[in-house]
PDB file of C-alpha atoms (C1' of nucleotides) in Angstrom:
ATOM      1  CA  MET J   1      85.902 153.551 174.774  1.00  0.00           C
ATOM      2  CA  PRO J   2      82.769 151.721 173.700  1.00  0.00           C
ATOM      3  CA  GLU J   3      83.861 148.568 171.919  1.00  0.00           C
ATOM      4  CA  LEU J   4      81.600 145.723 170.831  1.00  0.00           C
ATOM      5  CA  PRO J   5      80.550 144.568 174.341  1.00  0.00           C
ATOM      6  CA  GLU J   6      79.551 148.061 175.421  1.00  0.00           C
ATOM      7  CA  VAL J   7      77.568 148.671 172.231  1.00  0.00           C
ATOM      8  CA  GLU J   8      75.922 145.251 172.577  1.00  0.00           C
ATOM      9  CA  THR J   9      75.046 145.992 176.210  1.00  0.00           C
ATOM     10  CA  LEU J  10      73.268 149.142 175.058  1.00  0.00           C
ATOM     11  CA  ARG J  11      71.521 147.303 172.227  1.00  0.00           C
ATOM     12  CA  ILE J  12      70.076 144.778 174.665  1.00  0.00           C
ATOM     13  CA  ALA J  13      68.857 147.539 176.971  1.00  0.00           C
ATOM     14  CA  LEU J  14      67.308 149.458 174.066  1.00  0.00           C
ATOM     15  CA  ALA J  15      65.469 146.340 172.906  1.00  0.00           C
ATOM     16  CA  GLU J  16      64.142 145.791 176.426  1.00  0.00           C
ATOM     17  CA  SER J  17      62.917 149.350 176.951  1.00  0.00           C
ATOM     18  CA  LEU J  18      62.097 150.995 173.644  1.00  0.00           C
ATOM     19  CA  MET J  19      60.391 148.428 171.436  1.00  0.00           C
ATOM     20  CA  GLN J  20      57.267 149.915 169.785  1.00  0.00           C
ATOM     21  CA  ARG J  21      57.833 153.330 171.382  1.00  0.00           C
ATOM     22  CA  ARG J  22      57.087 156.258 169.102  1.00  0.00           C
ATOM     23  CA  ILE J  23      59.270 159.323 168.618  1.00  0.00           C
ATOM     24  CA  VAL J  24      57.062 162.362 169.128  1.00  0.00           C
ATOM     25  CA  ASP J  25      59.780 164.995 168.964  1.00  0.00           C
ATOM     26  CA  VAL J  26      63.456 165.264 168.024  1.00  0.00           C
ATOM     27  CA  CYS J  27      65.655 168.118 169.222  1.00  0.00           C
ATOM     28  CA  ILE J  28      69.135 168.501 167.837  1.00  0.00           C
ATOM     29  CA  TYR J  29      70.898 170.809 170.254  1.00  0.00           C
ATOM     30  CA  ASP J  30      74.348 170.401 168.760  1.00  0.00           C
ATOM     31  CA  SER J  31      74.922 168.869 165.343  1.00  0.00           C
ATOM     32  CA  ARG J  32      78.705 169.127 165.594  1.00  0.00           C
ATOM     33  CA  LEU J  33      79.967 165.538 165.610  1.00  0.00           C
ATOM     34  CA  ARG J  34      82.826 163.915 163.728  1.00  0.00           C
ATOM     35  CA  VAL J  35      80.334 163.787 160.876  1.00  0.00           C
ATOM     36  CA  PRO J  36      77.969 166.721 161.384  1.00  0.00           C
ATOM     37  CA  ILE J  37      74.321 165.754 161.845  1.00  0.00           C
ATOM     38  CA  VAL J  38      72.220 166.851 158.874  1.00  0.00           C
ATOM     39  CA  ASP J  39      69.182 168.158 160.736  1.00  0.00           C
ATOM     40  CA  GLU J  40      66.964 168.547 157.691  1.00  0.00           C
ATOM     41  CA  ARG J  41      67.441 164.911 156.749  1.00  0.00           C
ATOM     42  CA  VAL J  42      67.438 163.371 160.218  1.00  0.00           C
ATOM     43  CA  VAL J  43      64.479 165.120 161.832  1.00  0.00           C
ATOM     44  CA  PRO J  44      61.846 164.378 159.152  1.00  0.00           C
ATOM     45  CA  ALA J  45      63.018 160.756 158.938  1.00  0.00           C
ATOM     46  CA  LEU J  46      62.499 160.227 162.669  1.00  0.00           C
ATOM     47  CA  LEU J  47      59.468 162.315 163.620  1.00  0.00           C
ATOM     48  CA  GLY J  48      56.438 160.156 164.365  1.00  0.00           C
ATOM     49  CA  ARG J  49      58.236 156.903 163.646  1.00  0.00           C
ATOM     50  CA  THR J  50      58.191 153.837 165.886  1.00  0.00           C
ATOM     51  CA  PHE J  51      61.085 151.649 167.030  1.00  0.00           C
ATOM     52  CA  HIS J  52      60.703 148.176 165.518  1.00  0.00           C
ATOM     53  CA  GLY J  53      64.096 146.660 166.267  1.00  0.00           C
ATOM     54  CA  PHE J  54      67.598 147.283 167.510  1.00  0.00           C
ATOM     55  CA  ARG J  55      70.604 145.811 165.780  1.00  0.00           C
ATOM     56  CA  ARG J  56      74.342 146.159 166.049  1.00  0.00           C
ATOM     57  CA  ARG J  57      76.929 146.023 163.286  1.00  0.00           C
ATOM     58  CA  ALA J  58      80.524 146.364 164.467  1.00  0.00           C
ATOM     59  CA  LYS J  59      80.398 149.294 166.902  1.00  0.00           C
ATOM     60  CA  TYR J  60      77.382 150.844 165.209  1.00  0.00           C
ATOM     61  CA  LEU J  61      73.851 150.732 166.576  1.00  0.00           C
ATOM     62  CA  LEU J  62      71.076 150.401 164.000  1.00  0.00           C
ATOM     63  CA  PHE J  63      67.596 151.439 165.060  1.00  0.00           C
ATOM     64  CA  ASP J  64      64.926 149.899 162.829  1.00  0.00           C
ATOM     65  CA  LEU J  65      62.039 152.299 162.459  1.00  0.00           C
ATOM     66  CA  SER J  66      58.602 152.151 160.918  1.00  0.00           C
ATOM     67  CA  ASP J  67      58.308 152.711 157.151  1.00  0.00           C
ATOM     68  CA  GLU J  68      61.650 150.963 156.599  1.00  0.00           C
ATOM     69  CA  TRP J  69      63.798 153.758 157.938  1.00  0.00           C
ATOM     70  CA  VAL J  70      66.991 153.058 159.861  1.00  0.00           C
ATOM     71  CA  MET J  71      68.867 155.316 162.240  1.00  0.00           C
ATOM     72  CA  LEU J  72      72.604 154.706 162.467  1.00  0.00           C
ATOM     73  CA  LEU J  73      74.464 155.739 165.619  1.00  0.00           C
ATOM     74  CA  HIS J  74      78.131 155.493 166.526  1.00  0.00           C
ATOM     75  CA  LEU J  75      79.212 156.382 170.045  1.00  0.00           C
ATOM     76  CA  GLY J  76      82.754 157.291 169.065  1.00  0.00           C
ATOM     77  CA  MET J  77      84.956 157.607 172.117  1.00  0.00           C
ATOM     78  CA  SER J  78      82.738 159.312 174.618  1.00  0.00           C
ATOM     79  CA  GLY J  79      79.180 158.882 173.356  1.00  0.00           C
ATOM     80  CA  HIS J  80      76.479 158.096 175.924  1.00  0.00           C
ATOM     81  CA  LEU J  81      72.881 157.022 175.551  1.00  0.00           C
ATOM     82  CA  SER J  82      70.506 157.522 178.427  1.00  0.00           C
ATOM     83  CA  LEU J  83      66.803 156.973 178.907  1.00  0.00           C
ATOM     84  CA  VAL J  84      65.314 159.407 181.410  1.00  0.00           C
ATOM     85  CA  PRO J  85      62.009 161.075 182.314  1.00  0.00           C
ATOM     86  CA  ALA J  86      61.436 164.105 180.092  1.00  0.00           C
ATOM     87  CA  THR J  87      61.510 166.294 183.200  1.00  0.00           C
ATOM     88  CA  GLU J  88      65.165 165.471 183.872  1.00  0.00           C
ATOM     89  CA  PRO J  89      67.360 168.573 183.333  1.00  0.00           C
ATOM     90  CA  ARG J  90      69.472 168.489 180.207  1.00  0.00           C
ATOM     91  CA  ARG J  91      73.210 168.012 180.479  1.00  0.00           C
ATOM     92  CA  ASN J  92      76.183 169.696 178.912  1.00  0.00           C
ATOM     93  CA  HIS J  93      77.058 168.007 175.593  1.00  0.00           C
ATOM     94  CA  ASP J  94      73.575 166.622 174.965  1.00  0.00           C
ATOM     95  CA  HIS J  95      73.561 166.541 171.179  1.00  0.00           C
ATOM     96  CA  VAL J  96      70.236 164.908 170.364  1.00  0.00           C
ATOM     97  CA  VAL J  97      67.133 164.343 172.474  1.00  0.00           C
ATOM     98  CA  PHE J  98      64.287 162.080 171.337  1.00  0.00           C
ATOM     99  CA  LEU J  99      61.010 162.647 173.139  1.00  0.00           C
ATOM    100  CA  LEU J 100      59.019 159.391 173.277  1.00  0.00           C
ATOM    101  CA  ASP J 101      55.299 158.747 173.550  1.00  0.00           C
ATOM    102  CA  ASP J 102      55.625 157.629 177.182  1.00  0.00           C
ATOM    103  CA  ASN J 103      57.067 160.970 178.284  1.00  0.00           C
ATOM    104  CA  ARG J 104      60.585 159.660 178.550  1.00  0.00           C
ATOM    105  CA  GLU J 105      63.543 160.886 176.558  1.00  0.00           C
ATOM    106  CA  LEU J 106      66.336 159.021 174.846  1.00  0.00           C
ATOM    107  CA  ARG J 107      69.381 161.301 174.922  1.00  0.00           C
ATOM    108  CA  PHE J 108      72.623 161.151 173.012  1.00  0.00           C
ATOM    109  CA  ASN J 109      75.432 162.928 174.828  1.00  0.00           C
ATOM    110  CA  ASP J 110      78.957 163.089 173.414  1.00  0.00           C
ATOM    111  CA  PRO J 111      81.543 165.432 175.002  1.00  0.00           C
ATOM    112  CA  ARG J 112      84.386 164.619 172.623  1.00  0.00           C
ATOM    113  CA  ARG J 113      82.154 164.646 169.542  1.00  0.00           C
ATOM    114  CA  PHE J 114      83.685 161.577 167.921  1.00  0.00           C
ATOM    115  CA  GLY J 115      80.290 160.010 167.391  1.00  0.00           C
ATOM    116  CA  MET J 116      78.021 160.074 164.362  1.00  0.00           C
ATOM    117  CA  LEU J 117      74.287 159.879 163.723  1.00  0.00           C
ATOM    118  CA  ASP J 118      72.528 159.437 160.409  1.00  0.00           C
ATOM    119  CA  VAL J 119      69.402 157.986 158.851  1.00  0.00           C
ATOM    120  CA  PHE J 120      68.754 156.085 155.639  1.00  0.00           C
ATOM    121  CA  PRO J 121      66.070 153.943 154.014  1.00  0.00           C
ATOM    122  CA  ARG J 122      66.623 150.282 154.819  1.00  0.00           C
ATOM    123  CA  LEU J 123      67.020 149.447 151.129  1.00  0.00           C
ATOM    124  CA  GLU J 124      70.238 151.465 151.052  1.00  0.00           C
ATOM    125  CA  GLU J 125      71.803 149.719 154.036  1.00  0.00           C
ATOM    126  CA  SER J 126      74.014 147.234 152.213  1.00  0.00           C
ATOM    127  CA  GLY J 127      75.606 150.007 150.190  1.00  0.00           C
ATOM    128  CA  HIS J 128      75.996 152.431 153.070  1.00  0.00           C
ATOM    129  CA  GLY J 129      79.424 154.039 153.022  1.00  0.00           C
ATOM    130  CA  ARG J 130      80.034 153.483 156.724  1.00  0.00           C
ATOM    131  CA  LEU J 131      79.010 149.841 156.746  1.00  0.00           C
ATOM    132  CA  CYS J 132      80.010 148.299 153.439  1.00  0.00           C
ATOM    133  CA  HIS J 133      83.725 147.940 154.100  1.00  0.00           C
ATOM    134  CA  LEU J 134      83.349 146.228 157.492  1.00  0.00           C
ATOM    135  CA  GLY J 135      84.779 142.775 158.125  1.00  0.00           C
ATOM    136  CA  VAL J 136      83.174 139.765 159.795  1.00  0.00           C
ATOM    137  CA  GLU J 137      81.325 139.822 163.103  1.00  0.00           C
ATOM    138  CA  PRO J 138      83.157 137.967 165.885  1.00  0.00           C
ATOM    139  CA  PHE J 139      80.055 135.884 166.680  1.00  0.00           C
ATOM    140  CA  SER J 140      79.258 134.982 163.088  1.00  0.00           C
ATOM    141  CA  PRO J 141      80.205 131.547 161.716  1.00  0.00           C
ATOM    142  CA  ALA J 142      82.392 133.323 159.150  1.00  0.00           C
ATOM    143  CA  PHE J 143      84.849 134.319 161.874  1.00  0.00           C
ATOM    144  CA  THR J 144      87.200 131.350 161.918  1.00  0.00           C
ATOM    145  CA  GLY J 145      90.909 130.741 162.361  1.00  0.00           C
ATOM    146  CA  GLU J 146      91.079 129.874 158.692  1.00  0.00           C
ATOM    147  CA  HIS J 147      89.440 133.171 157.721  1.00  0.00           C
ATOM    148  CA  MET J 148      91.964 135.115 159.780  1.00  0.00           C
ATOM    149  CA  ARG J 149      94.909 133.087 158.519  1.00  0.00           C
ATOM    150  CA  ARG J 150      93.917 133.783 154.919  1.00  0.00           C
ATOM    151  CA  GLN J 151      93.398 137.486 155.606  1.00  0.00           C
ATOM    152  CA  ALA J 152      96.797 137.702 157.261  1.00  0.00           C
ATOM    153  CA  ALA J 153      98.746 135.745 154.666  1.00  0.00           C
ATOM    154  CA  GLY J 154     102.009 137.517 153.892  1.00  0.00           C
ATOM    155  CA  SER J 155     101.337 140.429 156.244  1.00  0.00           C
ATOM    156  CA  ARG J 156     104.109 141.671 158.495  1.00  0.00           C
ATOM    157  CA  ARG J 157     101.746 143.775 160.570  1.00  0.00           C
ATOM    158  CA  PRO J 158     101.725 143.167 164.300  1.00  0.00           C
ATOM    159  CA  VAL J 159      98.884 140.823 165.216  1.00  0.00           C
ATOM    160  CA  LYS J 160      97.471 143.419 167.616  1.00  0.00           C
ATOM    161  CA  ASN J 161      96.947 145.936 164.808  1.00  0.00           C
ATOM    162  CA  PHE J 162      95.436 143.157 162.760  1.00  0.00           C
ATOM    163  CA  LEU J 163      92.870 142.246 165.430  1.00  0.00           C
ATOM    164  CA  MET J 164      91.884 145.893 165.674  1.00  0.00           C
ATOM    165  CA  ASP J 165      91.469 146.254 161.900  1.00  0.00           C
ATOM    166  CA  ALA J 166      87.726 146.527 161.289  1.00  0.00           C
ATOM    167  CA  THR J 167      88.090 145.371 157.691  1.00  0.00           C
ATOM    168  CA  LYS J 168      89.205 141.965 159.033  1.00  0.00           C
ATOM    169  CA  VAL J 169      87.094 141.460 162.157  1.00  0.00           C
ATOM    170  CA  VAL J 170      84.931 144.132 163.754  1.00  0.00           C
ATOM    171  CA  GLY J 171      84.288 145.261 167.286  1.00  0.00           C
ATOM    172  CA  VAL J 172      87.729 144.737 168.831  1.00  0.00           C
ATOM    173  CA  GLY J 173      89.195 147.942 170.207  1.00  0.00           C
ATOM    174  CA  ASN J 174      92.298 148.548 172.253  1.00  0.00           C
ATOM    175  CA  ILE J 175      91.137 147.215 175.607  1.00  0.00           C
ATOM    176  CA  TYR J 176      89.839 143.897 174.308  1.00  0.00           C
ATOM    177  CA  ALA J 177      92.711 143.398 171.846  1.00  0.00           C
ATOM    178  CA  ASN J 178      95.087 143.383 174.823  1.00  0.00           C
ATOM    179  CA  GLU J 179      92.897 140.935 176.747  1.00  0.00           C
ATOM    180  CA  ILE J 180      92.452 138.623 173.751  1.00  0.00           C
ATOM    181  CA  LEU J 181      96.200 138.407 173.107  1.00  0.00           C
ATOM    182  CA  PHE J 182      96.845 137.651 176.758  1.00  0.00           C
ATOM    183  CA  ARG J 183      94.248 134.926 176.765  1.00  0.00           C
ATOM    184  CA  ALA J 184      95.687 133.354 173.605  1.00  0.00           C
ATOM    185  CA  ARG J 185      99.238 133.723 174.984  1.00  0.00           C
ATOM    186  CA  THR J 186     100.306 135.707 171.947  1.00  0.00           C
ATOM    187  CA  HIS J 187     102.784 138.563 171.857  1.00  0.00           C
ATOM    188  CA  PRO J 188     101.150 141.719 170.460  1.00  0.00           C
ATOM    189  CA  LYS J 189     104.038 142.358 168.058  1.00  0.00           C
ATOM    190  CA  ARG J 190     104.086 138.949 166.434  1.00  0.00           C
ATOM    191  CA  HIS J 191     103.726 139.262 162.648  1.00  0.00           C
ATOM    192  CA  ALA J 192     100.168 138.391 161.614  1.00  0.00           C
ATOM    193  CA  GLY J 193     101.380 136.552 158.535  1.00  0.00           C
ATOM    194  CA  ARG J 194     103.542 134.213 160.578  1.00  0.00           C
ATOM    195  CA  ILE J 195     100.863 132.983 162.956  1.00  0.00           C
ATOM    196  CA  SER J 196     100.053 129.284 162.669  1.00  0.00           C
ATOM    197  CA  ALA J 197      96.612 127.938 161.879  1.00  0.00           C
ATOM    198  CA  SER J 198      96.269 126.523 165.380  1.00  0.00           C
ATOM    199  CA  ARG J 199      97.220 129.823 166.999  1.00  0.00           C
ATOM    200  CA  TRP J 200      94.654 131.616 164.866  1.00  0.00           C
ATOM    201  CA  GLU J 201      92.110 129.121 166.161  1.00  0.00           C
ATOM    202  CA  SER J 202      93.142 130.039 169.716  1.00  0.00           C
ATOM    203  CA  LEU J 203      92.879 133.730 168.912  1.00  0.00           C
ATOM    204  CA  VAL J 204      89.390 133.278 167.481  1.00  0.00           C
ATOM    205  CA  VAL J 205      88.270 131.333 170.560  1.00  0.00           C
ATOM    206  CA  ALA J 206      89.866 133.936 172.833  1.00  0.00           C
ATOM    207  CA  THR J 207      88.148 136.764 170.948  1.00  0.00           C
ATOM    208  CA  ARG J 208      84.724 135.173 171.397  1.00  0.00           C
ATOM    209  CA  ASP J 209      85.394 134.315 175.043  1.00  0.00           C
ATOM    210  CA  VAL J 210      86.666 137.753 176.003  1.00  0.00           C
ATOM    211  CA  LEU J 211      83.874 139.624 174.191  1.00  0.00           C
ATOM    212  CA  HIS J 212      81.150 137.259 175.382  1.00  0.00           C
ATOM    213  CA  ARG J 213      82.222 137.483 178.983  1.00  0.00           C
ATOM    214  CA  ALA J 214      82.321 141.266 178.792  1.00  0.00           C
ATOM    215  CA  ILE J 215      78.784 141.359 177.383  1.00  0.00           C
ATOM    216  CA  THR J 216      77.469 139.149 180.191  1.00  0.00           C
ATOM    217  CA  LEU J 217      79.046 141.576 182.679  1.00  0.00           C
ATOM    218  CA  GLY J 218      77.450 144.623 181.074  1.00  0.00           C
ATOM    219  CA  GLY J 219      80.623 145.895 179.419  1.00  0.00           C
ATOM    220  CA  THR J 220      83.753 147.557 180.744  1.00  0.00           C
ATOM    221  CA  THR J 221      83.388 150.819 182.640  1.00  0.00           C
ATOM    222  CA  LEU J 222      86.762 152.436 183.224  1.00  0.00           C
ATOM    223  CA  ARG J 223      85.557 155.988 183.451  1.00  0.00           C
ATOM    224  CA  ASP J 224      82.883 156.867 180.945  1.00  0.00           C
ATOM    225  CA  PHE J 225      80.768 153.990 179.802  1.00  0.00           C
ATOM    226  CA  SER J 226      77.342 153.384 181.319  1.00  0.00           C
ATOM    227  CA  ASP J 227      74.187 151.568 180.324  1.00  0.00           C
ATOM    228  CA  LEU J 228      70.900 153.241 179.318  1.00  0.00           C
ATOM    229  CA  ASP J 229      69.896 153.585 182.973  1.00  0.00           C
ATOM    230  CA  GLY J 230      73.297 154.914 184.041  1.00  0.00           C
ATOM    231  CA  SER J 231      74.513 151.659 185.574  1.00  0.00           C
ATOM    232  CA  ARG J 232      78.133 150.639 185.221  1.00  0.00           C
ATOM    233  CA  GLY J 233      79.534 147.518 183.568  1.00  0.00           C
ATOM    234  CA  SER J 234      81.576 145.248 185.788  1.00  0.00           C
ATOM    235  CA  ASN J 235      84.001 143.762 183.271  1.00  0.00           C
ATOM    236  CA  GLY J 236      86.595 146.377 184.200  1.00  0.00           C
ATOM    237  CA  GLU J 237      87.275 144.446 187.383  1.00  0.00           C
ATOM    238  CA  ARG J 238      88.011 141.332 185.342  1.00  0.00           C
ATOM    239  CA  LEU J 239      90.640 142.822 183.050  1.00  0.00           C
ATOM    240  CA  GLN J 240      93.811 140.745 183.187  1.00  0.00           C
ATOM    241  CA  VAL J 241      96.352 143.064 181.570  1.00  0.00           C
ATOM    242  CA  TYR J 242      94.785 146.310 180.343  1.00  0.00           C
ATOM    243  CA  ASN J 243      95.934 149.257 182.438  1.00  0.00           C
ATOM    244  CA  ARG J 244      97.786 146.894 184.773  1.00  0.00           C
ATOM    245  CA  SER J 245     101.427 147.638 184.006  1.00  0.00           C
ATOM    246  CA  GLY J 246     103.650 146.882 186.964  1.00  0.00           C
ATOM    247  CA  TYR J 247     101.196 144.409 188.486  1.00  0.00           C
ATOM    248  CA  ARG J 248     101.995 140.718 188.626  1.00  0.00           C
ATOM    249  CA  CYS J 249     100.753 138.624 185.717  1.00  0.00           C
ATOM    250  CA  PRO J 250      97.603 136.873 186.939  1.00  0.00           C
ATOM    251  CA  ARG J 251      98.586 133.691 185.100  1.00  0.00           C
ATOM    252  CA  CYS J 252     102.276 133.056 185.768  1.00  0.00           C
ATOM    253  CA  ALA J 253     102.512 135.296 188.848  1.00  0.00           C
ATOM    254  CA  CYS J 254     106.229 135.798 188.305  1.00  0.00           C
ATOM    255  CA  GLU J 255     106.545 138.565 185.744  1.00  0.00           C
ATOM    256  CA  ASP J 256     105.089 142.063 185.865  1.00  0.00           C
ATOM    257  CA  ILE J 257     102.705 143.230 183.164  1.00  0.00           C
ATOM    258  CA  ARG J 258     104.594 145.433 180.753  1.00  0.00           C
ATOM    259  CA  ARG J 259     103.366 148.539 178.944  1.00  0.00           C
ATOM    260  CA  ILE J 260     104.563 149.523 175.489  1.00  0.00           C
ATOM    261  CA  VAL J 261     103.120 151.824 172.837  1.00  0.00           C
ATOM    262  CA  MET J 262     102.027 150.477 169.473  1.00  0.00           C
ATOM    263  CA  VAL J 263     100.646 152.799 166.783  1.00  0.00           C
ATOM    264  CA  GLY J 264     100.191 155.370 169.502  1.00  0.00           C
ATOM    265  CA  ARG J 265      98.151 153.049 171.712  1.00  0.00           C
ATOM    266  CA  ALA J 266      98.901 151.668 175.137  1.00  0.00           C
ATOM    267  CA  THR J 267      99.668 147.971 174.884  1.00  0.00           C
ATOM    268  CA  PHE J 268      99.896 145.609 177.854  1.00  0.00           C
ATOM    269  CA  TYR J 269     101.243 142.082 177.963  1.00  0.00           C
ATOM    270  CA  CYS J 270     103.090 139.533 180.066  1.00  0.00           C
ATOM    271  CA  PRO J 271     106.594 138.988 178.641  1.00  0.00           C
ATOM    272  CA  ARG J 272     106.644 135.425 179.967  1.00  0.00           C
ATOM    273  CA  CYS J 273     103.188 134.179 178.955  1.00  0.00           C
ATOM    274  CA  GLN J 274     102.998 135.938 175.604  1.00  0.00           C
ATOM    275  CA  ARG J 275     105.632 134.973 173.069  1.00  0.00           C
TER     276      ARG J 275
ATOM    277  C1'  DC W   1      98.393 150.055 147.499  1.00  0.00           C
ATOM    278  C1'  DG W   2      98.784 148.343 152.205  1.00  0.00           C
ATOM    279  C1'  DG W   3      99.266 150.370 156.176  1.00  0.00           C
ATOM    280  C1'  DG W   4     101.187 154.004 159.323  1.00  0.00           C
ATOM    281  C1'  DC W   5      99.831 158.087 161.238  1.00  0.00           C
ATOM    282  C1'  DG W   6      97.722 162.709 162.023  1.00  0.00           C
ATOM    283  C1'  DG W   7      93.536 165.067 163.143  1.00  0.00           C
ATOM    284  C1'  DC W   8      89.339 165.364 165.229  1.00  0.00           C
ATOM    285  C1'  DC W   9      87.728 166.511 170.510  1.00  0.00           C
ATOM    286  C1'  DT W  10      87.214 167.395 175.876  1.00  0.00           C
ATOM    287  C1'  DG W  11      87.780 166.090 180.618  1.00  0.00           C
ATOM    288  C1'  DG W  12      90.476 164.249 183.969  1.00  0.00           C
ATOM    289  C1'  DA W  13      94.875 163.112 185.948  1.00  0.00           C
ATOM    290  C1'  DG W  14      99.332 164.216 187.255  1.00  0.00           C
ATOM    291  C1'  DG W  15     103.332 167.305 187.669  1.00  0.00           C
ATOM    292  C1'  DC W  16     105.368 171.554 189.208  1.00  0.00           C
TER     293       DC W  16
ATOM    294  C1'  DT E   1      95.709 175.542 194.663  1.00  0.00           C
ATOM    295  C1'  DG E   2      96.047 176.646 189.877  1.00  0.00           C
ATOM    296  C1'  DC E   3      97.849 176.097 185.507  1.00  0.00           C
ATOM    297  C1'  DC E   4      99.878 173.470 182.038  1.00  0.00           C
ATOM    298  C1'  DT E   5     100.675 169.234 179.493  1.00  0.00           C
ATOM    299  C1'  DC E   6      99.503 164.829 178.369  1.00  0.00           C
ATOM    300  C1'  DC E   7      96.581 161.062 177.514  1.00  0.00           C
ATOM    301  C1'  DA E   8      92.453 158.451 176.359  1.00  0.00           C
ATOM    302  C1'  DG E   9      91.069 156.118 171.532  1.00  0.00           C
ATOM    303  C1'  DG E  10      87.467 154.992 166.955  1.00  0.00           C
ATOM    304  C1'  DC E  11      87.724 156.045 162.497  1.00  0.00           C
ATOM    305  C1'  DC E  12      88.633 158.501 158.272  1.00  0.00           C
ATOM    306  C1'  DG E  13      91.620 160.429 155.034  1.00  0.00           C
ATOM    307  C1'  DC E  14      96.100 161.603 153.695  1.00  0.00           C
ATOM    308  C1'  DC E  15     100.422 160.186 152.144  1.00  0.00           C
ATOM    309  C1'  DC E  16     104.629 157.338 151.942  1.00  0.00           C
TER     310       DC E  16
END
DNA sequence: CGGGCGGCCTGGAGGC
DNA sequence: TGCCTCCAGGCCGCCC
């Protein structure tokens, strides 16, 4: 569930609470993730190190540590980060617990185990296997209608799949793809290669608007997502189409939101507004 | 070789 | 009320 706005919400909270904190202990209670945690690499790289910065690339969090080490974390579907007093009882599915020098703990909990956690020296970042194939960031100047039009040239893929393709633009998952297409009045099945330059411009603007608004609202909490302190994001209440099949379209108010399945994923749109 | 799709997972929801 | 099935979906790797 965490897409770009949820990961960015966590990044902001981490930067506000953990800057210059030192890791005094690391406990890996369960290394079974989509990519198993390599304890003997991760623990020595983290022990005693200090947090110097918190970055995000796509849906990955990058923790900059002292001595030019970087910790890479992906929340997968169900990954949670929480910052709690060390006395707080541990929970089921806590995978990694970082004890900090202020007697608090940063905990990574992931019931479905789709997440990943790794470390590497900063020098190796650009060549990192998980990061090197990623497309442009939605808030970078490189994300333009022209960029998307060129990427899509000749493609018959549905535009929704295209928006969710992290080699083209990163950070857009299923929830926000639906919202972006609604905002840009674009049918999810329209062929990417047949979208006009001006519509790509609209889609780029819609992508930035939808993601930016979600970040300012602390992300979308449908069931799982919560911030470092456990608080919920309020963007879920602002969703226009996602999970709203059968409800009236909030724009035209005369058609019901429809639900179809594309590449195995729930897709919501207004048949009147989105052509 | 672009791109569709299965597999990885568990908890919660809904049906009977 | 309890059990079963289905669904949620990011991402990688397989395969057409």
